[in-house]
PDB file of C-alpha atoms in Angstrom:
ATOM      1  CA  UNK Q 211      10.337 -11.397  -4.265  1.00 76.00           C
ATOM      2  CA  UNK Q 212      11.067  -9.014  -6.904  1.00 81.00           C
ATOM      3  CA  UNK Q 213       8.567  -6.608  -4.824  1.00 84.00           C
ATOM      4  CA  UNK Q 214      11.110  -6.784  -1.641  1.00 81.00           C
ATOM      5  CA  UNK Q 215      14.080  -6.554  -3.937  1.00 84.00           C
ATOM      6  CA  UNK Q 216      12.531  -3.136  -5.169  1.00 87.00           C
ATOM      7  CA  UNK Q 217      12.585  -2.003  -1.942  1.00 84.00           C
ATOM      8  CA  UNK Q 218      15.556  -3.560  -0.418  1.00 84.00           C
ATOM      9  CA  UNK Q 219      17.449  -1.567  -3.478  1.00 82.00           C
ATOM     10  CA  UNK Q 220      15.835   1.781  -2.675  1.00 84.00           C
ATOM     11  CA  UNK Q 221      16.844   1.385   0.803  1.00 83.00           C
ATOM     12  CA  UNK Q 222      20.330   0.943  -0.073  1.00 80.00           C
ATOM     13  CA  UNK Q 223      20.518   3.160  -2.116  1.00 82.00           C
ATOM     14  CA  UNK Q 224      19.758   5.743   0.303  1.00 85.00           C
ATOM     15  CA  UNK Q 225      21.874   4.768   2.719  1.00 82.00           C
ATOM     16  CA  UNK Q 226      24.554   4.765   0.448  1.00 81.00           C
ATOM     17  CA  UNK Q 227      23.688   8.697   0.397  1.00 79.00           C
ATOM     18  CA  UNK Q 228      23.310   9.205   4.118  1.00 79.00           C
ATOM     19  CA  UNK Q 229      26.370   6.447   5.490  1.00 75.00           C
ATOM     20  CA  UNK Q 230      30.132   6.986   4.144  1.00 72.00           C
ATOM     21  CA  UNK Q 231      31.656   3.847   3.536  1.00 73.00           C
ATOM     22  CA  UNK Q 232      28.342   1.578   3.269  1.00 72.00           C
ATOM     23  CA  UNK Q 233      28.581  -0.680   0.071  1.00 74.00           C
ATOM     24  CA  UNK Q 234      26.686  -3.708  -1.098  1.00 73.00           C
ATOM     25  CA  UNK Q 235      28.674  -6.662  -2.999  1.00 70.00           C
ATOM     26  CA  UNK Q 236      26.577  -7.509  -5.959  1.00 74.00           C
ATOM     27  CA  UNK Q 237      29.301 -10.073  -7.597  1.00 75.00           C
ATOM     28  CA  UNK Q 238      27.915 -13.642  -8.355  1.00 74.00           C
ATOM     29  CA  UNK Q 239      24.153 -11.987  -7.528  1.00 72.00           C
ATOM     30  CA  UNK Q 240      22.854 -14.076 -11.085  1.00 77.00           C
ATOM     31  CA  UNK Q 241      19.125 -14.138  -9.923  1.00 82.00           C
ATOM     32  CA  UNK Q 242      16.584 -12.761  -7.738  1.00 79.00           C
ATOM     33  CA  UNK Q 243      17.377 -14.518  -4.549  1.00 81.00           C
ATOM     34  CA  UNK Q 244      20.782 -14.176  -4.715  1.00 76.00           C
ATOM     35  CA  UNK Q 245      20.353 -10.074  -5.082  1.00 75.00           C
ATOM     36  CA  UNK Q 246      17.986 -10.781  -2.295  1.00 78.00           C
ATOM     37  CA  UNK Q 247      20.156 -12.030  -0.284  1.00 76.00           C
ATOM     38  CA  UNK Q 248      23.414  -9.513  -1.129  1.00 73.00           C
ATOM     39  CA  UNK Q 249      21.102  -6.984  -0.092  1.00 80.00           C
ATOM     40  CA  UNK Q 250      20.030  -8.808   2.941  1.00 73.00           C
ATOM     41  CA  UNK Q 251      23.767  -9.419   3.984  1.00 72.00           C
ATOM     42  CA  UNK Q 252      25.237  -5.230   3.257  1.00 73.00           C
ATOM     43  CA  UNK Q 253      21.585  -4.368   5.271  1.00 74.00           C
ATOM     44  CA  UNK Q 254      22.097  -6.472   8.301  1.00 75.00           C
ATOM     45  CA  UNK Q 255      26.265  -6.412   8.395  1.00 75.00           C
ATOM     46  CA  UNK Q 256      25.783  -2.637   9.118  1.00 72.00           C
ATOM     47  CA  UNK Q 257      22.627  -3.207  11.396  1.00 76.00           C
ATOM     48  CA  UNK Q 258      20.717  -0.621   9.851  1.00 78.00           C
ATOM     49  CA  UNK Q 259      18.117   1.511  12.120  1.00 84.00           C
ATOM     50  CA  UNK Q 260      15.235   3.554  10.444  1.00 88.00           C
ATOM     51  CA  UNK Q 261      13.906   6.005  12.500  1.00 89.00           C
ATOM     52  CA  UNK Q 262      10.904   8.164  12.174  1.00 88.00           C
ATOM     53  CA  UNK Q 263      12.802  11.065  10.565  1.00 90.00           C
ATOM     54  CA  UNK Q 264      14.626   8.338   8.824  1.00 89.00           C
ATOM     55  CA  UNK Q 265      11.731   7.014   7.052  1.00 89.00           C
ATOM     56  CA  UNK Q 266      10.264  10.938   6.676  1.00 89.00           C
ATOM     57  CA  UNK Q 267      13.588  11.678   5.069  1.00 90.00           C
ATOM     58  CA  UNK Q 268      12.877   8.939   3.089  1.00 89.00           C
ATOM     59  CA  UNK Q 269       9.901   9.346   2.004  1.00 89.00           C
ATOM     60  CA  UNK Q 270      11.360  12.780   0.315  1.00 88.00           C
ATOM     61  CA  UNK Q 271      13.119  10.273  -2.292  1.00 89.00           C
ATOM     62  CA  UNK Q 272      11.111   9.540  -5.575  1.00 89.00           C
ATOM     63  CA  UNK Q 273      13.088   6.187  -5.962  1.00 89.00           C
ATOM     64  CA  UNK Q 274      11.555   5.340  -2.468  1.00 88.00           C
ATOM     65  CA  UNK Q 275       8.262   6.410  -3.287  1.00 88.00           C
ATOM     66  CA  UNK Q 276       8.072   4.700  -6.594  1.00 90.00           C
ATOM     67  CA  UNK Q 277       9.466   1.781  -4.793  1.00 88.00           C
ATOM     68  CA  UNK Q 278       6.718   1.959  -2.585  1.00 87.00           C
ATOM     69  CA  UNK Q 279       4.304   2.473  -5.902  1.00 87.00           C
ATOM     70  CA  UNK Q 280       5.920  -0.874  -7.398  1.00 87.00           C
ATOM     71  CA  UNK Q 281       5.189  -3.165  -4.743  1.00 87.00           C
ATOM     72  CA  UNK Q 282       1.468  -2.274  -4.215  1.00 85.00           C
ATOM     73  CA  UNK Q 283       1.982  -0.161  -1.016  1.00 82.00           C
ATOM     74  CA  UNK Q 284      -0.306   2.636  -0.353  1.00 76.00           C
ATOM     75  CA  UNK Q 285       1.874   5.401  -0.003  1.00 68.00           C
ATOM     76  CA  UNK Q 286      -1.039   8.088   0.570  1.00 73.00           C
ATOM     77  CA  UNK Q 287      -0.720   7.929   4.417  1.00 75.00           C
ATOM     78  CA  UNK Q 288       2.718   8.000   4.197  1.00 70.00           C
ATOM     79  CA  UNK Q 289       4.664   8.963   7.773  1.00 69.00           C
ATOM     80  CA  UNK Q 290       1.646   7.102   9.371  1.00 82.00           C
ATOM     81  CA  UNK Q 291       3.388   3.719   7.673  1.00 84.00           C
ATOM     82  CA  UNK Q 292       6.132   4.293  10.042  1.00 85.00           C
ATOM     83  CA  UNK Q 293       3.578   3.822  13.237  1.00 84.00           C
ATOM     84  CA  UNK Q 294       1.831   1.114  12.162  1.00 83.00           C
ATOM     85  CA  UNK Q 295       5.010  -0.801  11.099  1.00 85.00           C
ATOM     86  CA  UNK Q 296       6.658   0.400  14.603  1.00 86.00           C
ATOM     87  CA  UNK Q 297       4.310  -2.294  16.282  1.00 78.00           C
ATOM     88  CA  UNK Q 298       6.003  -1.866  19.984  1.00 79.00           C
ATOM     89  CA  UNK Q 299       6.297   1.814  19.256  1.00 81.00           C
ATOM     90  CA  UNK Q 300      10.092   1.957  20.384  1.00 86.00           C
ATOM     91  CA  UNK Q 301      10.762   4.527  17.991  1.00 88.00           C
ATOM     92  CA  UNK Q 302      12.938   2.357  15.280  1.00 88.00           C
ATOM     93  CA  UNK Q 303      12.842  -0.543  13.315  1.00 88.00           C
ATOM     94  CA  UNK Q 304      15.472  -2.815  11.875  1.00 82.00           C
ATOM     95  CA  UNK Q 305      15.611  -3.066   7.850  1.00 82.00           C
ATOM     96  CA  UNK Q 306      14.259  -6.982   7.992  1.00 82.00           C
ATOM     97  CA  UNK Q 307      11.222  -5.232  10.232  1.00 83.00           C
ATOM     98  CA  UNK Q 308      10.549  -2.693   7.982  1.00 85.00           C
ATOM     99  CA  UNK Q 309      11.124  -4.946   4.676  1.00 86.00           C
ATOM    100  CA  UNK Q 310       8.643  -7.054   5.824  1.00 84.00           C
ATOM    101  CA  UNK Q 311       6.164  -4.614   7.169  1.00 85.00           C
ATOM    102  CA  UNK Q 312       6.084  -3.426   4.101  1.00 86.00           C
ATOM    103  CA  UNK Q 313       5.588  -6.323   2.426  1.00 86.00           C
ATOM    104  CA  UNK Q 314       2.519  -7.124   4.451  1.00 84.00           C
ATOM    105  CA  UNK Q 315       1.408  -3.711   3.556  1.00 81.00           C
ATOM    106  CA  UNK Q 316       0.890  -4.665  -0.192  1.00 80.00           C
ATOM    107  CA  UNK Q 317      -2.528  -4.578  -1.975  1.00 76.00           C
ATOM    108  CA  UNK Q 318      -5.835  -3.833  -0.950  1.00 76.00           C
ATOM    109  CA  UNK Q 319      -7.539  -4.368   2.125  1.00 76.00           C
ATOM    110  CA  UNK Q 320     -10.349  -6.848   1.852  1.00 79.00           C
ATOM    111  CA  UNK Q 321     -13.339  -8.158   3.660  1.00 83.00           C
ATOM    112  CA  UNK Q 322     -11.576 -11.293   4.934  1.00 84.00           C
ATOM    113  CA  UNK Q 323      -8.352  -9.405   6.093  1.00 78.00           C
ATOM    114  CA  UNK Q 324     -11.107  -7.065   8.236  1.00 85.00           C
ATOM    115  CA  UNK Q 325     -13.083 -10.561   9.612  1.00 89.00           C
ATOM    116  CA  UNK Q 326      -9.447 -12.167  10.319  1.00 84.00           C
ATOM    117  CA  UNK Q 327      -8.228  -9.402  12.074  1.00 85.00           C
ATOM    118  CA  UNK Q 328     -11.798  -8.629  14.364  1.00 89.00           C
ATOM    119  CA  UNK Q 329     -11.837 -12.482  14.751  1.00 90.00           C
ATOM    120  CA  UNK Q 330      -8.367 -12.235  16.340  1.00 90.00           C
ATOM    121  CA  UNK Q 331      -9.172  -9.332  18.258  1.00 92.00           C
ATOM    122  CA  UNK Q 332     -12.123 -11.109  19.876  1.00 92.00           C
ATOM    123  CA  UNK Q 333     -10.193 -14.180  21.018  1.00 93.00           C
ATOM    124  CA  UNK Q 334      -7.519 -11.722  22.363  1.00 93.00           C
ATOM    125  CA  UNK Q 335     -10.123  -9.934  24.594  1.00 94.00           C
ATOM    126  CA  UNK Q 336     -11.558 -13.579  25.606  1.00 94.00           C
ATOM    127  CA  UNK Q 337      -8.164 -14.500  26.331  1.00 94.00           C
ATOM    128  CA  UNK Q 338      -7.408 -11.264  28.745  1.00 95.00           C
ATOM    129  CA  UNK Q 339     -10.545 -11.276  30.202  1.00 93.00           C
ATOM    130  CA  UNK Q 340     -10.340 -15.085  31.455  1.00 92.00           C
ATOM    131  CA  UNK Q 341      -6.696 -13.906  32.659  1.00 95.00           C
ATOM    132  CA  UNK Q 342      -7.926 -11.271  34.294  1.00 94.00           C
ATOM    133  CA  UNK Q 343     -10.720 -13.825  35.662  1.00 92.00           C
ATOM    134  CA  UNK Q 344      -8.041 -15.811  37.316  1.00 91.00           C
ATOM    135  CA  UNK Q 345      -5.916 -13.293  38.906  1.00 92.00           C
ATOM    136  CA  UNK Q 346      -8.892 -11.699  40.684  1.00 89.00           C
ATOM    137  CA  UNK Q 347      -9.897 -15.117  41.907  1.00 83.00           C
ATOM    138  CA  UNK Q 348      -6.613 -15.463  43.578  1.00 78.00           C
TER     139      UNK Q 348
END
């Protein structure tokens, strides 16, 4: 948690640059969670949406980029985060999307994560195929 706090502050912090008038209420936050959640409630009140050139601008910051350091996250491919965390590629994602995307993003990438991901793949295809199966039989 204290990972996504990192990077919950960052954010905030530049948005507090870029939006007049955007504050966070820290009062009471005694722990993690509860700064968690402060954080969680000034992001989503204001409905936050990161671009591309958002998270490029962003990415500019050396309190983002250590943020992104901190937590584990690969920072080397940098604006190419942005596409793989835009999964519908719409352009934008919500703070809570990107938060977590991030998240997920942490560490290395190991053999198991590569087997999960080709295993899912597979049933995927199987699963289109036997669609596709169907609708050309009808």
């Amino acid at each position: 948690l204290k990972h996504e706090v990192r990077i919950k502050q960052a954010i905030t912090a530049l948005i507090k640059e870029e939006e007049a008038g955007f504050e966070v209420d820290l009062d009471g936050a005694k722990t993690v969670e509860d700064l968690s959640d402060a954080l969680d409630n000034a992001l989503n009140q204001r409905e936050v949406s990161v671009t591309r050139d958002r998270f490029a601008a962003w990415l500019e910051h050396t309190a983002f980029l250590d943020a992104l350091e901190y937590s584990s996250i690969d920072s080397s491919i940098r604006i190419q985060l942005f596409d793989i965390l835009d999964a519908d590629s719409g352009g934008e994602l919500c703070t809570d999307e990107l938060v977590s995307g991030l998240m997920h993003m942490r560490g290395s990438v190991t053999k198991g994560d590569i087997i999960g991901m080709s295993l899912k793949i597979r049933h995927v295809t199987q699963v289109v195929e036997d669609v596709l199966a169907i609708v050309a039989g009808i």
